[in-house]
CSV table of C-alpha atoms in Angstrom, one decimal:
chain,number,residue,atom,x,y,z
A,1,MET,CA,10.3,35.2,1.5
A,2,LEU,CA,13.1,33.1,2.9
A,3,THR,CA,15.0,34.5,5.8
A,4,ILE,CA,18.6,33.7,6.8
A,5,LEU,CA,17.4,31.0,9.1
A,6,ASP,CA,15.3,29.4,6.4
A,7,LYS,CA,18.2,29.4,3.9
A,8,TYR,CA,20.6,28.0,6.5
A,9,ILE,CA,18.4,25.1,7.5
A,10,LEU,CA,17.1,24.5,4.0
A,11,LYS,CA,20.7,24.3,2.7
A,12,ARG,CA,21.7,21.9,5.4
A,13,TYR,CA,18.5,19.9,4.7
A,14,LEU,CA,19.1,19.5,0.9
A,15,VAL,CA,22.9,19.1,1.1
A,16,THR,CA,22.6,16.3,3.7
A,17,PHE,CA,19.8,14.6,1.8
A,18,LEU,CA,21.9,14.7,-1.4
A,19,GLY,CA,24.9,13.4,0.5
A,20,MET,CA,22.8,10.6,1.9
A,21,LEU,CA,21.8,9.6,-1.6
A,22,LEU,CA,25.3,9.7,-3.0
A,23,LEU,CA,26.4,7.5,0.0
A,24,PHE,CA,23.8,4.9,0.1
A,25,VAL,CA,22.8,4.4,-3.6
A,26,PRO,CA,26.3,3.2,-4.6
A,27,ILE,CA,26.3,0.9,-1.4
A,28,GLY,CA,22.9,-0.5,-2.5
A,29,ILE,CA,24.3,-1.1,-6.0
A,30,MET,CA,27.4,-2.8,-4.7
A,31,ALA,CA,25.4,-5.0,-2.3
A,32,ASN,CA,23.0,-6.1,-5.0
A,33,LEU,CA,25.9,-6.7,-7.4
A,34,ALA,CA,27.7,-8.8,-4.8
A,35,GLU,CA,24.6,-10.9,-4.3
A,36,LYS,CA,23.8,-11.3,-8.0
A,37,ILE,CA,27.2,-11.4,-9.6
A,38,GLY,CA,27.1,-15.3,-9.7
A,39,LYS,CA,23.9,-15.3,-11.7
A,40,ILE,CA,25.1,-12.5,-14.0
A,41,ILE,CA,28.2,-14.6,-14.9
A,42,ASP,CA,26.4,-17.9,-15.1
A,43,ASN,CA,23.7,-16.5,-17.4
A,44,GLU,CA,26.4,-14.5,-19.5
A,45,ALA,CA,24.5,-11.2,-19.2
A,46,PRO,CA,26.1,-8.7,-21.5
A,47,LEU,CA,28.0,-5.8,-19.8
A,48,SER,CA,25.8,-3.2,-21.6
A,49,GLU,CA,22.6,-4.8,-20.2
A,50,VAL,CA,24.1,-5.0,-16.7
A,51,ILE,CA,25.0,-1.3,-16.8
A,52,VAL,CA,21.5,-0.3,-18.0
A,53,PHE,CA,20.0,-2.6,-15.4
A,54,TYR,CA,21.8,-0.8,-12.5
A,55,GLY,CA,20.8,2.5,-13.9
A,56,ASN,CA,17.2,1.4,-13.8
A,57,PHE,CA,17.8,-0.2,-10.4
A,58,THR,CA,19.0,3.2,-9.0
A,59,LEU,CA,15.8,4.9,-10.1
A,60,VAL,CA,13.3,2.1,-9.1
A,61,ILE,CA,14.8,1.3,-5.6
A,62,GLY,CA,16.0,4.8,-5.0
A,63,ASN,CA,12.5,6.3,-5.5
A,64,LEU,CA,11.0,3.8,-3.0
A,65,LEU,CA,13.6,4.7,-0.4
A,66,LEU,CA,13.7,8.4,-0.9
A,67,PRO,CA,11.4,9.1,2.1
A,68,ILE,CA,13.7,6.9,4.3
A,69,PHE,CA,16.9,8.7,3.0
A,70,LEU,CA,15.1,12.0,3.8
A,71,PHE,CA,14.2,10.8,7.3
A,72,LEU,CA,17.7,9.7,8.2
A,73,SER,CA,19.4,12.8,6.7
A,74,ILE,CA,17.1,15.1,8.8
A,75,ILE,CA,17.9,13.2,11.9
A,76,PHE,CA,21.6,13.4,11.1
A,77,PHE,CA,21.9,17.1,10.5
A,78,THR,CA,19.3,18.2,13.0
A,79,SER,CA,21.0,16.1,15.7
A,80,LYS,CA,24.2,18.0,14.9
A,81,LEU,CA,22.4,21.3,15.3
A,82,ALA,CA,21.0,20.2,18.6
A,83,SER,CA,24.4,19.0,19.9
A,84,ASN,CA,25.9,22.4,19.0
A,85,THR,CA,23.1,24.0,20.9
A,86,GLU,CA,22.1,25.9,17.7
A,87,ILE,CA,18.5,24.9,18.1
A,88,VAL,CA,18.4,26.2,21.7
A,89,ALA,CA,19.8,29.5,20.5
A,90,ILE,CA,17.2,29.7,17.7
A,91,LEU,CA,14.3,29.0,20.0
A,92,SER,CA,15.6,31.2,22.8
A,93,SER,CA,15.7,34.2,20.3
A,94,GLY,CA,11.9,34.2,20.2
A,95,VAL,CA,11.5,31.9,17.1
A,96,SER,CA,8.5,29.6,17.7
A,97,TYR,CA,8.8,25.9,17.1
A,98,GLY,CA,6.3,26.1,14.3
A,99,ARG,CA,8.4,28.8,12.6
A,100,PHE,CA,11.6,26.7,13.2
A,101,LEU,CA,9.8,23.9,11.4
A,102,ARG,CA,9.0,25.9,8.3
A,103,PRO,CA,12.2,25.4,6.3
A,104,TYR,CA,11.9,21.7,6.9
A,105,LEU,CA,8.4,21.7,5.4
A,106,ILE,CA,9.7,23.7,2.4
A,107,GLY,CA,12.4,21.1,1.9
A,108,ALA,CA,9.9,18.3,2.3
A,109,THR,CA,7.7,19.9,-0.4
A,110,LEU,CA,10.7,20.0,-2.8
A,111,VAL,CA,11.5,16.3,-2.1
A,112,ALA,CA,7.8,15.4,-2.3
A,113,LEU,CA,7.6,17.0,-5.8
A,114,LEU,CA,10.7,15.1,-6.8
A,115,ILE,CA,9.1,11.8,-5.6
A,116,PHE,CA,5.9,12.6,-7.4
A,117,MET,CA,7.5,13.3,-10.7
A,118,MET,CA,9.8,10.3,-10.5
A,119,GLY,CA,7.0,7.9,-9.4
A,120,MET,CA,4.5,9.1,-11.9
A,121,PHE,CA,6.5,9.6,-15.0
A,122,ILE,CA,10.2,8.5,-14.8
A,123,VAL,CA,10.4,5.4,-12.7
A,124,PRO,CA,7.6,3.5,-14.7
A,125,TYR,CA,9.9,3.5,-17.8
A,126,ALA,CA,12.9,2.4,-15.8
A,127,SER,CA,10.7,-0.4,-14.3
A,128,ILE,CA,10.3,-2.0,-17.7
A,129,GLY,CA,14.0,-2.7,-18.2
A,130,TYR,CA,14.5,-3.4,-14.5
A,131,ASN,CA,11.8,-6.2,-14.3
A,132,GLU,CA,12.7,-7.6,-17.7
A,133,PHE,CA,16.3,-8.1,-16.7
A,134,GLU,CA,15.3,-9.5,-13.3
A,135,TYR,CA,13.1,-12.2,-15.0
A,136,LYS,CA,15.6,-12.9,-17.8
A,137,TYR,CA,18.7,-13.4,-15.6
A,138,PHE,CA,17.9,-13.5,-11.9
A,139,LYS,CA,14.5,-15.2,-11.9
A,140,LYS,CA,15.0,-17.5,-14.8
A,141,GLY,CA,12.3,-20.1,-15.0
A,142,ARG,CA,9.9,-18.2,-12.7
A,143,GLN,CA,6.5,-17.1,-14.0
A,144,ASP,CA,6.1,-13.3,-14.3
A,145,ARG,CA,2.4,-13.7,-14.9
A,146,VAL,CA,-0.6,-15.8,-14.1
A,147,THR,CA,-0.6,-18.8,-16.6
A,148,SER,CA,-3.5,-21.0,-15.6
A,149,ASN,CA,-7.3,-20.6,-15.5
A,150,ILE,CA,-7.3,-17.2,-17.2
A,151,PHE,CA,-10.6,-15.5,-17.7
A,152,ASN,CA,-11.0,-12.1,-19.4
A,153,GLN,CA,-13.9,-9.9,-20.2
A,154,LEU,CA,-12.9,-8.0,-23.4
A,155,ASN,CA,-15.9,-5.7,-23.4
A,156,GLU,CA,-19.6,-5.8,-22.5
A,157,ASP,CA,-20.4,-8.6,-25.0
A,158,ASP,CA,-17.2,-10.7,-25.4
A,159,TYR,CA,-15.5,-13.1,-23.0
A,160,ILE,CA,-12.4,-15.4,-23.4
A,161,TYR,CA,-11.0,-18.2,-21.3
A,162,VAL,CA,-7.9,-20.4,-21.5
A,163,SER,CA,-7.0,-23.2,-19.1
A,164,SER,CA,-3.3,-22.4,-19.4
A,165,PHE,CA,-1.0,-20.0,-21.3
A,166,ASP,CA,2.6,-20.3,-22.4
A,167,PRO,CA,3.9,-16.7,-22.8
A,168,ASN,CA,7.2,-17.8,-24.5
A,169,ARG,CA,5.5,-19.8,-27.2
A,170,LYS,CA,2.5,-17.4,-27.2
A,171,ILE,CA,0.0,-20.2,-27.1
A,172,GLY,CA,-3.1,-20.8,-24.9
A,173,TYR,CA,-4.8,-24.2,-24.3
A,174,ASN,CA,-8.5,-25.1,-24.1
A,175,PHE,CA,-9.5,-21.7,-25.6
A,176,THR,CA,-13.1,-20.5,-25.4
A,177,TYR,CA,-14.6,-17.3,-26.8
A,178,GLU,CA,-18.2,-16.3,-26.1
A,179,HIS,CA,-20.2,-13.5,-27.7
A,180,PHE,CA,-23.5,-12.2,-26.3
A,181,ASP,CA,-26.1,-10.2,-28.2
A,182,SER,CA,-27.7,-6.9,-27.1
A,183,ILE,CA,-30.1,-8.6,-24.7
A,184,LYS,CA,-27.2,-10.6,-23.1
A,185,LYS,CA,-28.2,-13.9,-24.7
A,186,LEU,CA,-25.4,-16.1,-26.0
A,187,ASP,CA,-25.0,-15.5,-29.7
A,188,TYR,CA,-22.2,-17.8,-30.5
A,189,LYS,CA,-19.4,-19.7,-28.8
A,190,ILE,CA,-15.9,-20.6,-30.3
A,191,SER,CA,-13.8,-23.3,-28.7
A,192,ALA,CA,-10.4,-24.8,-29.7
A,193,THR,CA,-7.8,-27.1,-28.3
A,194,ASN,CA,-5.3,-24.3,-28.4
A,195,ILE,CA,-4.9,-20.7,-29.8
A,196,ARG,CA,-1.5,-19.6,-31.1
A,197,TRP,CA,-0.3,-16.2,-32.1
A,198,ILE,CA,1.4,-16.3,-35.6
A,199,GLU,CA,3.5,-13.2,-35.5
A,200,LYS,CA,4.7,-13.2,-39.1
A,201,ASP,CA,1.0,-13.1,-40.4
A,202,SER,CA,-0.4,-11.2,-37.4
A,203,THR,CA,-3.1,-13.8,-37.1
A,204,TYR,CA,-4.3,-16.4,-34.5
A,205,ARG,CA,-4.2,-20.1,-35.3
A,206,LEU,CA,-7.0,-22.2,-33.8
A,207,THR,CA,-6.5,-26.0,-33.6
A,208,ASN,CA,-9.7,-28.2,-33.6
A,209,TYR,CA,-11.9,-25.2,-34.1
A,210,VAL,CA,-15.5,-25.4,-33.2
A,211,LYS,CA,-18.1,-22.6,-33.6
A,212,ARG,CA,-21.6,-23.0,-32.2
A,213,LYS,CA,-24.3,-20.5,-33.2
A,214,LEU,CA,-27.8,-20.3,-31.7
A,215,ARG,CA,-30.5,-19.4,-34.2
A,216,ASN,CA,-34.1,-19.5,-33.0
A,217,ASP,CA,-33.1,-22.1,-30.4
A,218,VAL,CA,-31.4,-24.2,-33.1
A,219,GLU,CA,-27.7,-24.8,-32.7
A,220,VAL,CA,-25.6,-24.5,-35.9
A,221,MET,CA,-22.1,-26.0,-35.5
A,222,GLN,CA,-19.1,-25.3,-37.7
A,223,THR,CA,-15.8,-27.3,-37.3
A,224,LYS,CA,-12.3,-27.1,-38.8
A,225,ARG,CA,-9.1,-29.0,-38.1
A,226,ARG,CA,-7.2,-25.7,-38.2
A,227,LEU,CA,-8.3,-22.1,-38.7
A,228,ASP,CA,-6.2,-18.9,-39.1
A,229,THR,CA,-8.3,-15.9,-38.1
A,230,LEU,CA,-8.3,-12.4,-36.5
A,231,PHE,CA,-9.5,-11.3,-33.1
A,232,THR,CA,-9.7,-7.8,-31.6
A,233,PHE,CA,-7.7,-8.7,-28.5
A,234,LYS,CA,-3.9,-9.0,-28.2
A,235,ILE,CA,-2.3,-12.2,-27.1
A,236,GLU,CA,-0.8,-10.2,-24.1
A,237,ASP,CA,-4.4,-9.5,-23.0
A,238,LEU,CA,-4.8,-13.1,-22.0
A,239,THR,CA,-2.5,-12.4,-19.0
A,240,PRO,CA,-0.4,-9.2,-18.5
A,241,VAL,CA,2.9,-9.5,-16.7
A,242,SER,CA,2.6,-9.2,-12.9
A,243,TYR,CA,4.5,-6.0,-12.9
A,244,VAL,CA,2.6,-4.3,-15.7
A,245,ALA,CA,1.1,-1.6,-13.4
A,246,GLU,CA,4.6,-0.5,-12.3
A,247,THR,CA,5.6,0.2,-16.0
A,248,LYS,CA,2.8,2.7,-16.7
A,249,ASN,CA,2.8,6.4,-16.1
A,250,LEU,CA,0.0,8.3,-14.2
A,251,PHE,CA,-2.3,8.6,-17.2
A,252,GLU,CA,-1.6,5.1,-18.7
A,253,LEU,CA,-2.1,3.5,-15.3
A,254,ASN,CA,-5.5,5.1,-14.8
A,255,GLU,CA,-6.6,3.9,-18.3
A,256,PHE,CA,-5.2,0.4,-17.6
A,257,ILE,CA,-7.1,0.1,-14.3
A,258,ASP,CA,-10.3,1.2,-15.9
A,259,ASP,CA,-9.8,-1.3,-18.7
A,260,GLN,CA,-9.0,-4.1,-16.3
A,261,LYS,CA,-12.1,-3.3,-14.2
A,262,SER,CA,-14.3,-3.5,-17.3
A,263,LYS,CA,-12.8,-6.9,-18.0
A,264,GLY,CA,-13.4,-8.2,-14.5
A,265,ALA,CA,-9.7,-8.8,-13.8
A,266,SER,CA,-9.2,-10.9,-10.6
A,267,ASN,CA,-6.0,-9.1,-9.5
A,268,ILE,CA,-7.3,-5.6,-9.9
A,269,ASN,CA,-6.4,-4.8,-6.3
A,270,ALA,CA,-2.7,-5.2,-7.1
A,271,TYR,CA,-2.9,-2.5,-9.8
A,272,ILE,CA,-5.0,-0.1,-7.7
A,273,LEU,CA,-2.4,-0.6,-4.8
A,274,VAL,CA,0.4,0.6,-7.1
A,275,LYS,CA,-1.6,3.7,-8.0
A,276,TYR,CA,-2.4,4.7,-4.4
A,277,LYS,CA,1.2,4.0,-3.3
A,278,ARG,CA,2.5,6.5,-5.9
A,279,TRP,CA,0.2,9.2,-4.4
A,280,ALA,CA,1.1,8.2,-0.8
A,281,LEU,CA,4.9,8.4,-1.1
A,282,PRO,CA,5.0,12.2,-1.3
A,283,ILE,CA,2.8,12.5,1.7
A,284,THR,CA,5.1,10.1,3.6
A,285,ALA,CA,7.9,12.6,3.0
A,286,PHE,CA,6.0,15.2,5.2
A,287,VAL,CA,5.1,12.7,7.9
A,288,LEU,CA,8.7,11.4,8.3
A,289,THR,CA,10.1,14.9,8.2
A,290,ILE,CA,8.0,16.0,11.2
A,291,ILE,CA,8.9,12.8,13.1
A,292,ALA,CA,12.6,13.3,12.3
A,293,VAL,CA,12.6,16.9,13.5
A,294,ALA,CA,10.7,16.2,16.6
A,295,VAL,CA,13.0,13.3,17.6
A,296,SER,CA,16.4,15.0,16.8
A,297,SER,CA,15.7,18.6,17.8
A,298,VAL,CA,16.0,17.8,21.5
A,299,LYS,CA,19.5,17.4,22.8
A,300,ARG,CA,20.0,14.0,24.4
A,301,ARG,CA,22.7,12.3,26.4
A,302,GLY,CA,23.0,9.6,23.7
A,303,GLY,CA,23.5,12.3,21.1
A,304,MET,CA,23.3,11.6,17.4
A,305,GLY,CA,23.9,7.8,17.8
A,306,LEU,CA,20.7,7.4,19.8
A,307,ASN,CA,18.7,9.5,17.4
A,308,LEU,CA,20.0,7.5,14.3
A,309,ALA,CA,19.2,4.2,16.1
A,310,PHE,CA,15.7,5.4,16.8
A,311,GLY,CA,15.4,6.6,13.1
A,312,ILE,CA,16.5,3.3,11.7
A,313,GLY,CA,14.0,1.5,14.0
A,314,VAL,CA,11.2,3.7,12.8
A,315,ALA,CA,12.2,3.2,9.2
A,316,PHE,CA,12.1,-0.6,9.6
A,317,ILE,CA,8.7,-0.4,11.3
A,318,TYR,CA,7.3,1.8,8.5
A,319,ILE,CA,8.6,-0.7,5.8
A,320,PHE,CA,7.1,-3.6,7.8
A,321,PHE,CA,3.6,-1.9,8.0
A,322,ASP,CA,3.8,-1.0,4.3
A,323,LYS,CA,4.6,-4.6,3.3
A,324,VAL,CA,2.0,-6.2,5.6
A,325,PHE,CA,-0.9,-4.0,4.5
A,326,GLY,CA,0.2,-4.2,0.9
A,327,THR,CA,0.2,-8.0,1.0
A,328,LEU,CA,-3.3,-7.9,2.6
A,329,ALA,CA,-4.6,-5.8,-0.3
A,330,GLU,CA,-3.0,-8.0,-3.0
A,331,GLN,CA,-4.0,-11.4,-1.6
A,332,SER,CA,-7.2,-10.7,0.2
A,333,GLY,CA,-10.3,-8.5,0.0
A,334,PHE,CA,-8.6,-5.7,2.0
A,335,SER,CA,-9.1,-2.3,0.5
A,336,PRO,CA,-6.0,-1.0,-1.4
A,337,LEU,CA,-6.9,2.5,-0.3
A,338,LEU,CA,-6.9,1.5,3.4
A,339,ALA,CA,-3.7,-0.5,2.8
A,340,VAL,CA,-2.0,2.8,1.9
A,341,VAL,CA,-3.8,5.2,4.2
A,342,VAL,CA,-3.6,3.2,7.5
A,343,PRO,CA,0.3,3.2,7.8
A,344,ASN,CA,0.3,6.9,7.0
A,345,LEU,CA,-2.4,7.6,9.6
A,346,ILE,CA,-0.6,5.6,12.2
A,347,PHE,CA,2.7,7.4,11.5
A,348,GLY,CA,0.9,10.7,11.1
A,349,ALA,CA,-0.6,10.3,14.6
A,350,PHE,CA,2.8,9.4,15.9
A,351,ALA,CA,4.3,12.5,14.2
A,352,VAL,CA,1.7,14.8,15.9
A,353,TYR,CA,2.5,13.1,19.3
A,354,MET,CA,6.3,13.5,18.9
A,355,LEU,CA,5.8,17.1,17.7
A,356,MET,CA,3.8,18.0,20.8
A,357,ARG,CA,6.4,16.5,23.0
A,358,ALA,CA,9.2,18.3,21.3
A,359,LYS,CA,7.4,21.7,21.7
A,360,ARG,CA,7.2,21.1,25.4
């Protein structure tokens, strides 16, 4: 049951956190708009699309920065409590430091649940519109997917390859399709100069089609100048967009990762990293809460300004570690799990150290 102390601190916790969001989110939108307004005008982006984009921008970027906003808001209001000697009065009345910390952990739990629900189920849908607008108007001409030397394993028996893929025209060049029998022996192989998706007929058009079958060590070859046919894969399966994992909710992402693993996708680490980061963000809320309380609960000569400066420094270091380990996981053989766990372990150890110092 919540006591008067719990309610008092929890109220200040949540009100300051909400105030921080209402303050910094509009600033973030205005800063982004000031940077991108030229491209929006040059590319004649419709006002309705711009409004929807910044709604999605608020959800996508805001969710990533929620732990940082939480961290700074705790430092802000706890420093005020310390400067007013309220914390000294609370601890002098016989309340232990652990008991004083309880309402902060309750608040962190509420925020962690918000981060979890947003990251797993709300932000993925916002990410679709956010990324589509980015590549349509801000990153015009940039590739949003791998477009060369694409290899995919469709299932245990079927493999496809294209040397290059044009997502706008939905055409792949130097197409190869190989099917193996139950004993993993090549059954037949299809090759074509290119493969094009014909949307109005929902078929694939192969140019310079060649099919080779092996029958009792005898090769049977069939050729056609052009062939319209069906395949079990979708044209998007050749190469999903680079941000595809960000657009899937918890259950869809698990299925997608399993599917990509079975196909032997080369960039599987990037998808797994997205999954682990979603689980790690709520934990980060607790780690940063403990650090913030430990730093700001002690009255210092520099006051709130010194605490906020320290908090901003810690926030930048956290973002730096997150980016470095994330890049290692995406572009090398570094484990995605370690890329997410190591920064939290480092800051978790720092949180314990700061908490022990604050108790003394």
